[in-house]
PDB file of C-alpha atoms in Angstrom:
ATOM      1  CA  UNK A   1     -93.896-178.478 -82.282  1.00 93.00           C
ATOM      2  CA  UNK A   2     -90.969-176.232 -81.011  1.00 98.00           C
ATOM      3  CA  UNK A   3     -87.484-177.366 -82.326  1.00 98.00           C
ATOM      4  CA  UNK A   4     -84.778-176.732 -80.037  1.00 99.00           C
ATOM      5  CA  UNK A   5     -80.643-177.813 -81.164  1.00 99.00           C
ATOM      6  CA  UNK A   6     -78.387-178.450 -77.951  1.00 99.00           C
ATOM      7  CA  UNK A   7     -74.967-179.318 -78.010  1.00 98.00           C
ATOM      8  CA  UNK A   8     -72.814-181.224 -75.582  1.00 98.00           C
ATOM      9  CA  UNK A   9     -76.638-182.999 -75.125  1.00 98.00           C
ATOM     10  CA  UNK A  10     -75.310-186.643 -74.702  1.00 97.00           C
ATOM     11  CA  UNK A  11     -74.642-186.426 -70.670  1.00 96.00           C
ATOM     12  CA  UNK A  12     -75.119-183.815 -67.843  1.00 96.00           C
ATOM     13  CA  UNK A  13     -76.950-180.458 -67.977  1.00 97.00           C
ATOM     14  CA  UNK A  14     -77.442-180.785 -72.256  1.00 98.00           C
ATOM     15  CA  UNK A  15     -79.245-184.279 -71.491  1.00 98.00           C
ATOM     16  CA  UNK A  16     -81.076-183.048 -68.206  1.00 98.00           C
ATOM     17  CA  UNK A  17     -82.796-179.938 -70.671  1.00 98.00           C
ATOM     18  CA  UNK A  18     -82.970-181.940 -73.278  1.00 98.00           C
ATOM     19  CA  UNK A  19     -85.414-184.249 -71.306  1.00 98.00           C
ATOM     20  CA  UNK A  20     -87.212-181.372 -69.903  1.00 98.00           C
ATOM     21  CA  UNK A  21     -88.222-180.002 -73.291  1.00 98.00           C
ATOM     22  CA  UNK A  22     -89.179-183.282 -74.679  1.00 98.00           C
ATOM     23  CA  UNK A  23     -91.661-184.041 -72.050  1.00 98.00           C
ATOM     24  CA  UNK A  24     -93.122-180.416 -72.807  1.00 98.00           C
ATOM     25  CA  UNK A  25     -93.486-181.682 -76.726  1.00 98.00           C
ATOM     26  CA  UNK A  26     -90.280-180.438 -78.095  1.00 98.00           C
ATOM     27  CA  UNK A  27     -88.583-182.018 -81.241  1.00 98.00           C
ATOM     28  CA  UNK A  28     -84.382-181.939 -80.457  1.00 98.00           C
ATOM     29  CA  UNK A  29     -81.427-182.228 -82.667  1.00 98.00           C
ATOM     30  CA  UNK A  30     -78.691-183.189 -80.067  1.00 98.00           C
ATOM     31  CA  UNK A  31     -75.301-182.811 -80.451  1.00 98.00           C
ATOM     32  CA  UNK A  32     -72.185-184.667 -78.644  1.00 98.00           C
ATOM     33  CA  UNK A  33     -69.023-186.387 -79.678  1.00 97.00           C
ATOM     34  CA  UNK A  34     -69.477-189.846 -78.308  1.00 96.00           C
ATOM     35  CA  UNK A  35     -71.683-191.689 -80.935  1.00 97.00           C
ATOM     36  CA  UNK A  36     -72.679-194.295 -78.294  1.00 97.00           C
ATOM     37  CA  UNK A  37     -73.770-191.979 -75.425  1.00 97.00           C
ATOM     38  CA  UNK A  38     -75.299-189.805 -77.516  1.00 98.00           C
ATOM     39  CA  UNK A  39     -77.616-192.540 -79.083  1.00 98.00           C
ATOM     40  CA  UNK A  40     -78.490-193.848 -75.760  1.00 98.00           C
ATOM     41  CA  UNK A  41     -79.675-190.543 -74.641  1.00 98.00           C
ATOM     42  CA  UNK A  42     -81.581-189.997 -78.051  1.00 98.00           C
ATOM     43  CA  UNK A  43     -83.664-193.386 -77.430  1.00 98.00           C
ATOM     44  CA  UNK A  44     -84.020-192.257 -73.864  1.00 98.00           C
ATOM     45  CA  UNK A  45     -86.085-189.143 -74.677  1.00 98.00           C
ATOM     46  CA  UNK A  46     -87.802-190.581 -77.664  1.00 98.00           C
ATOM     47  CA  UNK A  47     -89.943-191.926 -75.766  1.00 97.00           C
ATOM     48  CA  UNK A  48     -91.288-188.714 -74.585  1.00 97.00           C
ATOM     49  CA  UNK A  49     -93.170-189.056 -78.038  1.00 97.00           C
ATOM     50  CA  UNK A  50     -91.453-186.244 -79.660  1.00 97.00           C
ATOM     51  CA  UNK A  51     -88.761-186.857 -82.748  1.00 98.00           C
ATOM     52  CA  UNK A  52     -85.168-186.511 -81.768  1.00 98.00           C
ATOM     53  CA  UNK A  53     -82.397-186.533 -84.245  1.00 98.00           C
ATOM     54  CA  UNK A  54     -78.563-187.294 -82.625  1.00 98.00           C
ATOM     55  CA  UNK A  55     -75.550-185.908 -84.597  1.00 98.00           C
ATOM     56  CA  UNK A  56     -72.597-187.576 -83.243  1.00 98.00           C
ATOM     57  CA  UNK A  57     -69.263-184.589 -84.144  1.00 98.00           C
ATOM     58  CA  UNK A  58     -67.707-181.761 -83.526  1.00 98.00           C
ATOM     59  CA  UNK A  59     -68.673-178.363 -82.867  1.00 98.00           C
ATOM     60  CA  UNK A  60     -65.829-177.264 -84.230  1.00 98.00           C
ATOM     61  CA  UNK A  61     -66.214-178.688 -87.791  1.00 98.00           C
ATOM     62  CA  UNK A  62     -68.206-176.035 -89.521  1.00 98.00           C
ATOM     63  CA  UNK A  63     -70.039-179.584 -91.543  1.00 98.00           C
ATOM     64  CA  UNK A  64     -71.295-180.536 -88.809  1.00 98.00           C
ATOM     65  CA  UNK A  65     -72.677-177.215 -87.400  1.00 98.00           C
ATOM     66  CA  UNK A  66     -74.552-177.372 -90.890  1.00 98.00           C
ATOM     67  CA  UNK A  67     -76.130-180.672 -90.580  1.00 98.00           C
ATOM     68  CA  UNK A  68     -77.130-179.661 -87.173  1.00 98.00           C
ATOM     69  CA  UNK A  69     -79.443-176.915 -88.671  1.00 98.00           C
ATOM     70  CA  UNK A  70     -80.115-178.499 -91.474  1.00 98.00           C
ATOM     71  CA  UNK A  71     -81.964-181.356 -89.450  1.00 98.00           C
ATOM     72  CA  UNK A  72     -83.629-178.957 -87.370  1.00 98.00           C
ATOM     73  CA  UNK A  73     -84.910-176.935 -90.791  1.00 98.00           C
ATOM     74  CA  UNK A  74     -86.226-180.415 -91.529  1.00 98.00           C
ATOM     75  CA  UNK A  75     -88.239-180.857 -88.138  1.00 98.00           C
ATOM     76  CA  UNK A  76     -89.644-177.657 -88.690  1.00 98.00           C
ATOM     77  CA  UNK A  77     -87.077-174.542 -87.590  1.00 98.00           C
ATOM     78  CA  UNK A  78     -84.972-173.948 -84.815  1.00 98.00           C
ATOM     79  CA  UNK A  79     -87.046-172.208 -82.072  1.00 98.00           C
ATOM     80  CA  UNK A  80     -83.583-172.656 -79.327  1.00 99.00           C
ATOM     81  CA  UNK A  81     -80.223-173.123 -79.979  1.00 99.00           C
ATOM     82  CA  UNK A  82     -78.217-173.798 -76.734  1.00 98.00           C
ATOM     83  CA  UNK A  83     -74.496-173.584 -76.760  1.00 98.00           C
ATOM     84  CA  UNK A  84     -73.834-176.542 -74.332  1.00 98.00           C
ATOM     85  CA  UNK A  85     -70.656-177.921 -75.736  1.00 98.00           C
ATOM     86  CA  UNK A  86     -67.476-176.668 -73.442  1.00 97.00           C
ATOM     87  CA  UNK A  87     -63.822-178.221 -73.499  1.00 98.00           C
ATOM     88  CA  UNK A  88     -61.896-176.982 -70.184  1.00 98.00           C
ATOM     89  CA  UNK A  89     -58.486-176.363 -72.031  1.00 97.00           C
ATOM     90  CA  UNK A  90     -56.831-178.961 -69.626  1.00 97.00           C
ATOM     91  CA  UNK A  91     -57.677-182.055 -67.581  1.00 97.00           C
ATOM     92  CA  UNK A  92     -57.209-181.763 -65.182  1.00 97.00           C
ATOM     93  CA  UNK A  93     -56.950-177.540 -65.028  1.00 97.00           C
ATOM     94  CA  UNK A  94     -53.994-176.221 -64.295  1.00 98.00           C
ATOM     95  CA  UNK A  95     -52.474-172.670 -63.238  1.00 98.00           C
ATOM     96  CA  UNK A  96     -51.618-170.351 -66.491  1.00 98.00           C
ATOM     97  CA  UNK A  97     -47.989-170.707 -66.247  1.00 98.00           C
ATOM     98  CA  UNK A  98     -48.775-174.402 -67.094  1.00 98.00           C
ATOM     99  CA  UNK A  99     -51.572-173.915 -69.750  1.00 98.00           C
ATOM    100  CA  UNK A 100     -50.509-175.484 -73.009  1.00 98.00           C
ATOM    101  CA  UNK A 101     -51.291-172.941 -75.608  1.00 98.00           C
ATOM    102  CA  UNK A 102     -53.204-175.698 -77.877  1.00 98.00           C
ATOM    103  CA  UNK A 103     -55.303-176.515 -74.868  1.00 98.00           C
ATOM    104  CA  UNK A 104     -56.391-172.629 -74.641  1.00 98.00           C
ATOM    105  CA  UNK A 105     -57.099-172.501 -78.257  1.00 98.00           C
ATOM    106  CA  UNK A 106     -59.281-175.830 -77.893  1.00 98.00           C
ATOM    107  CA  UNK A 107     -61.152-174.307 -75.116  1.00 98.00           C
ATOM    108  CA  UNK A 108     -62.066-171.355 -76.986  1.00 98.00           C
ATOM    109  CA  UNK A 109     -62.725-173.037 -80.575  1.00 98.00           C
ATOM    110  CA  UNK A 110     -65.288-175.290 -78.718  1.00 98.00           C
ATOM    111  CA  UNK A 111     -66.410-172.365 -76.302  1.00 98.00           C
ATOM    112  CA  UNK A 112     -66.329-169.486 -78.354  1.00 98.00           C
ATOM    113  CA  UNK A 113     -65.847-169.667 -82.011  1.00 98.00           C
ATOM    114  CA  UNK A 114     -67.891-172.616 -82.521  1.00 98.00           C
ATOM    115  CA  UNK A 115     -70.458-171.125 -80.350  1.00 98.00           C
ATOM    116  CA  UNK A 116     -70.685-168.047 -82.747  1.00 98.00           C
ATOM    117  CA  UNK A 117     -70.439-170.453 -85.345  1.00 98.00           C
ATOM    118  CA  UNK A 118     -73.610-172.683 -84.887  1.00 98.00           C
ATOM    119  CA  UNK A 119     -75.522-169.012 -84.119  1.00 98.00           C
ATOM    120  CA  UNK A 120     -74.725-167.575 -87.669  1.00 98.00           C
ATOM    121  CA  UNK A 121     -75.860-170.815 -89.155  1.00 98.00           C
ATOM    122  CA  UNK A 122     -78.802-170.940 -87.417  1.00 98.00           C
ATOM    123  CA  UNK A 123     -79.942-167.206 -87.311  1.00 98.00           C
ATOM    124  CA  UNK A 124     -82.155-167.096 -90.088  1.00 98.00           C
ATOM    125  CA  UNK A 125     -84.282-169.822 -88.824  1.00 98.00           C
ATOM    126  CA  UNK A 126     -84.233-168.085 -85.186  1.00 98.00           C
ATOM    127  CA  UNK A 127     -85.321-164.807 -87.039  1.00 98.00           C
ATOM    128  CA  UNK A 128     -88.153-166.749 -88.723  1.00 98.00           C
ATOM    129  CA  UNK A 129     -89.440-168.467 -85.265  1.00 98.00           C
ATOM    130  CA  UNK A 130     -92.422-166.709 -83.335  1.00 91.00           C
ATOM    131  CA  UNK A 131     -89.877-166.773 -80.363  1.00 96.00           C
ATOM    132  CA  UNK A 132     -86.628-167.699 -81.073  1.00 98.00           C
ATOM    133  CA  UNK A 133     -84.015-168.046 -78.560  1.00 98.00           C
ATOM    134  CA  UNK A 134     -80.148-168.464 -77.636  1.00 99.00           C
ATOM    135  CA  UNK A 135     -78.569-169.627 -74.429  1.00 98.00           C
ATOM    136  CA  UNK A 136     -75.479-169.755 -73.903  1.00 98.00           C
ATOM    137  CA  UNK A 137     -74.071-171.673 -70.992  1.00 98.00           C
ATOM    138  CA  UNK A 138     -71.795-169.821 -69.191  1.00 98.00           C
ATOM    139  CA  UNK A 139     -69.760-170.013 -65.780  1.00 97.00           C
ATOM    140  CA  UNK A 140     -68.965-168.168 -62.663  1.00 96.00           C
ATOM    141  CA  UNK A 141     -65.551-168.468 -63.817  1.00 97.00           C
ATOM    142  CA  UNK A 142     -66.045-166.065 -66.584  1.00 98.00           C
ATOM    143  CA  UNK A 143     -66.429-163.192 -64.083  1.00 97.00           C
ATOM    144  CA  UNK A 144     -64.644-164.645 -61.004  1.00 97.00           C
ATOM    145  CA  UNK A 145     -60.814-164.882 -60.823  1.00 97.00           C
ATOM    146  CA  UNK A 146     -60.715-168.952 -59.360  1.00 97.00           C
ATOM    147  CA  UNK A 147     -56.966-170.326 -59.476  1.00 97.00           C
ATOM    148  CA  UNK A 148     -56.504-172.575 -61.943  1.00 98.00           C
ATOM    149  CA  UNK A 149     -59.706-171.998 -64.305  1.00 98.00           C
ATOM    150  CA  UNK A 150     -58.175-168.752 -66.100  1.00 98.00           C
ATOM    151  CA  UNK A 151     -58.018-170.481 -69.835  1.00 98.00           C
ATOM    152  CA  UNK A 152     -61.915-171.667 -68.955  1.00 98.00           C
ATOM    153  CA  UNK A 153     -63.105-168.657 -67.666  1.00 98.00           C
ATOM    154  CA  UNK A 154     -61.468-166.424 -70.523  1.00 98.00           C
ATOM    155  CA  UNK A 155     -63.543-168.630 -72.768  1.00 98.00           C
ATOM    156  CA  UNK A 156     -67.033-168.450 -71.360  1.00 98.00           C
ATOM    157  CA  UNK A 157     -66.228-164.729 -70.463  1.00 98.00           C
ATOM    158  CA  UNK A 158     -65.601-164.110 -74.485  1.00 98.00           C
ATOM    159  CA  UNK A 159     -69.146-166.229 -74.620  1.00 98.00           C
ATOM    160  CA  UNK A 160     -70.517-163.759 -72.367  1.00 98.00           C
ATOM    161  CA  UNK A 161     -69.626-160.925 -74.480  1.00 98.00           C
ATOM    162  CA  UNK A 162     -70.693-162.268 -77.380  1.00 98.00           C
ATOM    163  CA  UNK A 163     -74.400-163.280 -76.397  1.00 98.00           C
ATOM    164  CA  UNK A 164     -74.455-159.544 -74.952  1.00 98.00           C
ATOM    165  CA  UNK A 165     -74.105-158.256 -78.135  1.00 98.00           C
ATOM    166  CA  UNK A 166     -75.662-160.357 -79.918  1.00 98.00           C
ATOM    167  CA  UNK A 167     -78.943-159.455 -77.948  1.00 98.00           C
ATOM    168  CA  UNK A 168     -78.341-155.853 -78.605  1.00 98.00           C
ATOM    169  CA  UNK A 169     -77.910-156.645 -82.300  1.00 98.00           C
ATOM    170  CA  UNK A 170     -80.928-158.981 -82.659  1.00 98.00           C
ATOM    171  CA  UNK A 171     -83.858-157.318 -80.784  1.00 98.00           C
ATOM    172  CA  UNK A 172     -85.912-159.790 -82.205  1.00 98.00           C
ATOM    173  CA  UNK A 173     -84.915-162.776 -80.260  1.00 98.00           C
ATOM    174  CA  UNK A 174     -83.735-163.620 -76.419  1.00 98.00           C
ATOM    175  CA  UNK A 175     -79.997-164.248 -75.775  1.00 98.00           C
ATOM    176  CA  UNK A 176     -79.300-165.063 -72.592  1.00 98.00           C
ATOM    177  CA  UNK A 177     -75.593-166.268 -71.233  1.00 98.00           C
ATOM    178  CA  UNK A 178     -76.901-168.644 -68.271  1.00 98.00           C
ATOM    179  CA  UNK A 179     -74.890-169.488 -65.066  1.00 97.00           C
ATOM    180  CA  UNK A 180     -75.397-172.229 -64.089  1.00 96.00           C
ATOM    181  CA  UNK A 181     -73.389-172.660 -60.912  1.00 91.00           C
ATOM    182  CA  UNK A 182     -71.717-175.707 -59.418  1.00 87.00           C
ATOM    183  CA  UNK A 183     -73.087-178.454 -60.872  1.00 91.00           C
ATOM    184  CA  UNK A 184     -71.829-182.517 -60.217  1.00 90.00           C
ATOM    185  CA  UNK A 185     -70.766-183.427 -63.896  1.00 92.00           C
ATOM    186  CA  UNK A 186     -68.175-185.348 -65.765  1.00 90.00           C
ATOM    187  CA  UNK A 187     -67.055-181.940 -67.144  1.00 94.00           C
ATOM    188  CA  UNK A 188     -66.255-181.102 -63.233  1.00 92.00           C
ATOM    189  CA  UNK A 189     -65.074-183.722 -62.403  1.00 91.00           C
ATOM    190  CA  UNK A 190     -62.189-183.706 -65.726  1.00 94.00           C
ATOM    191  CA  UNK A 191     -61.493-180.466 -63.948  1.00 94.00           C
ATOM    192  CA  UNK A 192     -60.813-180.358 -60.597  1.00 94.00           C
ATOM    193  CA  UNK A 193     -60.801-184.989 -59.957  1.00 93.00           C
ATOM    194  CA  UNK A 194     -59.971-184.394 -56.219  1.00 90.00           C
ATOM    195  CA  UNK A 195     -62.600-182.361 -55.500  1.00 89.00           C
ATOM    196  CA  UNK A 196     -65.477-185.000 -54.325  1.00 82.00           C
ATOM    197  CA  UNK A 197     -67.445-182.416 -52.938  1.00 84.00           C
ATOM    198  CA  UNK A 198     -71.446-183.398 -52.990  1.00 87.00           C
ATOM    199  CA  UNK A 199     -72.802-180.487 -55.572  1.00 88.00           C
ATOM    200  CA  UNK A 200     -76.288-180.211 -57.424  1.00 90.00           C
ATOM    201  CA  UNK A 201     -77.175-182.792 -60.254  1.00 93.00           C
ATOM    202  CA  UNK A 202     -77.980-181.281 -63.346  1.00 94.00           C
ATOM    203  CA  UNK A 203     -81.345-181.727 -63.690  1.00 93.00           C
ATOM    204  CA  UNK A 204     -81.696-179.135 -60.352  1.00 93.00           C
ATOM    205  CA  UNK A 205     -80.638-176.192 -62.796  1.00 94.00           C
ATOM    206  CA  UNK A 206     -83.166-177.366 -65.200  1.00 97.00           C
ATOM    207  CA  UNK A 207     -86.458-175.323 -63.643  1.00 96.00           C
ATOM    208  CA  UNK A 208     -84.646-172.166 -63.636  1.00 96.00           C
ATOM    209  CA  UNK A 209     -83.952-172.327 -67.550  1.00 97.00           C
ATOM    210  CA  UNK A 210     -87.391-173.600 -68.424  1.00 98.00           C
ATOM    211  CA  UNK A 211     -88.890-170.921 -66.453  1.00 97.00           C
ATOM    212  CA  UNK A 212     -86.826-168.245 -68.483  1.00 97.00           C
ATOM    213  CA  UNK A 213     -88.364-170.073 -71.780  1.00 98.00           C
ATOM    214  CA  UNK A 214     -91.816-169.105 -69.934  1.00 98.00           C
ATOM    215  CA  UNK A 215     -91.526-165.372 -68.469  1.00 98.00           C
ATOM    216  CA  UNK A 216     -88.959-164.701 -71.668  1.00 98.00           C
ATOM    217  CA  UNK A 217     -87.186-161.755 -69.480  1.00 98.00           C
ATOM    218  CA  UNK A 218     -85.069-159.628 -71.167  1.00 98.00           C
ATOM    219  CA  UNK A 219     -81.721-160.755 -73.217  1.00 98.00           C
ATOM    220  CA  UNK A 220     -78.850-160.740 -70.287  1.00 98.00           C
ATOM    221  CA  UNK A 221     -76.644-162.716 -68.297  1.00 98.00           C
ATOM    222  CA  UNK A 222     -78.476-164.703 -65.728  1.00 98.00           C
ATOM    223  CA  UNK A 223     -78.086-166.666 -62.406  1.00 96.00           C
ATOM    224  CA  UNK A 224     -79.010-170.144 -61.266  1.00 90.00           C
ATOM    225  CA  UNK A 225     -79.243-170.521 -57.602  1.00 72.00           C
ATOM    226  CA  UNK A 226     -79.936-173.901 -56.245  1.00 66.00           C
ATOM    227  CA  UNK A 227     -81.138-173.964 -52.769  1.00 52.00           C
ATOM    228  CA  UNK A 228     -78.930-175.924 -50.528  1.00 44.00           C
ATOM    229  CA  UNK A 229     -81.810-177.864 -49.400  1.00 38.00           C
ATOM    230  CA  UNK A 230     -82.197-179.185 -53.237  1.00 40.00           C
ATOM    231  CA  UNK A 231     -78.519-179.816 -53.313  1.00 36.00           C
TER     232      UNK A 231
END
């Protein structure tokens, strides 16, 4: 079976994939901070059939990034790695002249460095798969200027660059940075809490990244589009 690691996997889009590749057959190492969320969500697609192993920690904490891989090797490899984890830099966001320094260098430890971080580990297993693959979960903020989400956006534009190289230095595997638009999440909601606009669940992004794992397009940055119908 395909062995795919996924961080921030406990709640939202990470949970909604997660579920998604388990009922195609895939074993999962997920990743989140909360021990008890993350457990719940473990049991919840075990019974798909397939094995799931939940790693409560932080992305940042090069340990943990190890056992992460290391329980993968052990189910078999690591086929996907998807850099789900994000941390905003401020809850709720706030204009630049505001952003606390420490909050910018959280958002791009978690976003960035520990995103580069969990790829080296993993990379020879990804080399060894038949088709192994990276995504990165991005944001429209990394290429649009939105007030208030300047520390976010820098982070997941740095992600950007970094999976766009990293596909041009591994030809061997697909990299793709994924937008995945507006999406009604706790991580949203942190951000912006007065914003109670009705916006697409996760699990409506979920098709468009499990039809990349299918037609395997080229290493890029990609677009999800919801239909407003499916909103």
């Amino acid at each position: 079976m395909p062995v795919a690691i996924i961080t921030g996997a406990s709640k939202g889009l990470g949970r909604a994939f997660g579920a998604a590749l388990a009922e195609r057959g895939w074993d999962l190492v997920l990743d989140a901070r909360t021990a008890e969320v993350l457990e719940e969500t473990a049991e919840a697609l075990s019974s798909y059939g397939t094995r799931v192993e939940a790693l409560p920690g932080d992305v940042t904490d090069a340990a943990h990034r190890a056992e992460l891989v290391a329980a993968a090797r052990k189910l078999g490899g690591v086929d996907l790695l998807v850099n789900n984890a994000s941390a905003l830099g401020a809850e709720p966001l706030v204009r630049l002249d505001e952003l606390g320094l420490d909050g910018l260098r959280r958002a791009l430890e978690v976003n960035v460095v520990a995103a580069l971080g969990l790829v080296q580990e993993a990379l020879p297993l990804l080399r060894a798969a038949g088709a192994g693959t990276v995504v990165a979960v991005s944001s429209d903020a990394a290429v649009e200027a939105y007030e208030t989400w300047g520390g976010y956006g820098a982070s997941k534009a740095a992600l950007d660059r970094l999976a766009a190289v990293l596909g041009e230095e591994e030809p061997g595997l697909r990299v793709w940075a994924v937008d995945p638009g507006d999406m009604g999440t706790d991580l949203y909601a942190a951000a912006v809490p007065d914003d109670d606009g009705p916006r697409p669940a996760p699990d409506r992004v979920v098709p468009a990244l499990l039809r990349l794992l299918d037609e395997r397009p080229p290493s890029g940055r990609y677009t999800v589009a919801v239909p407003s119908a499916e909103r």
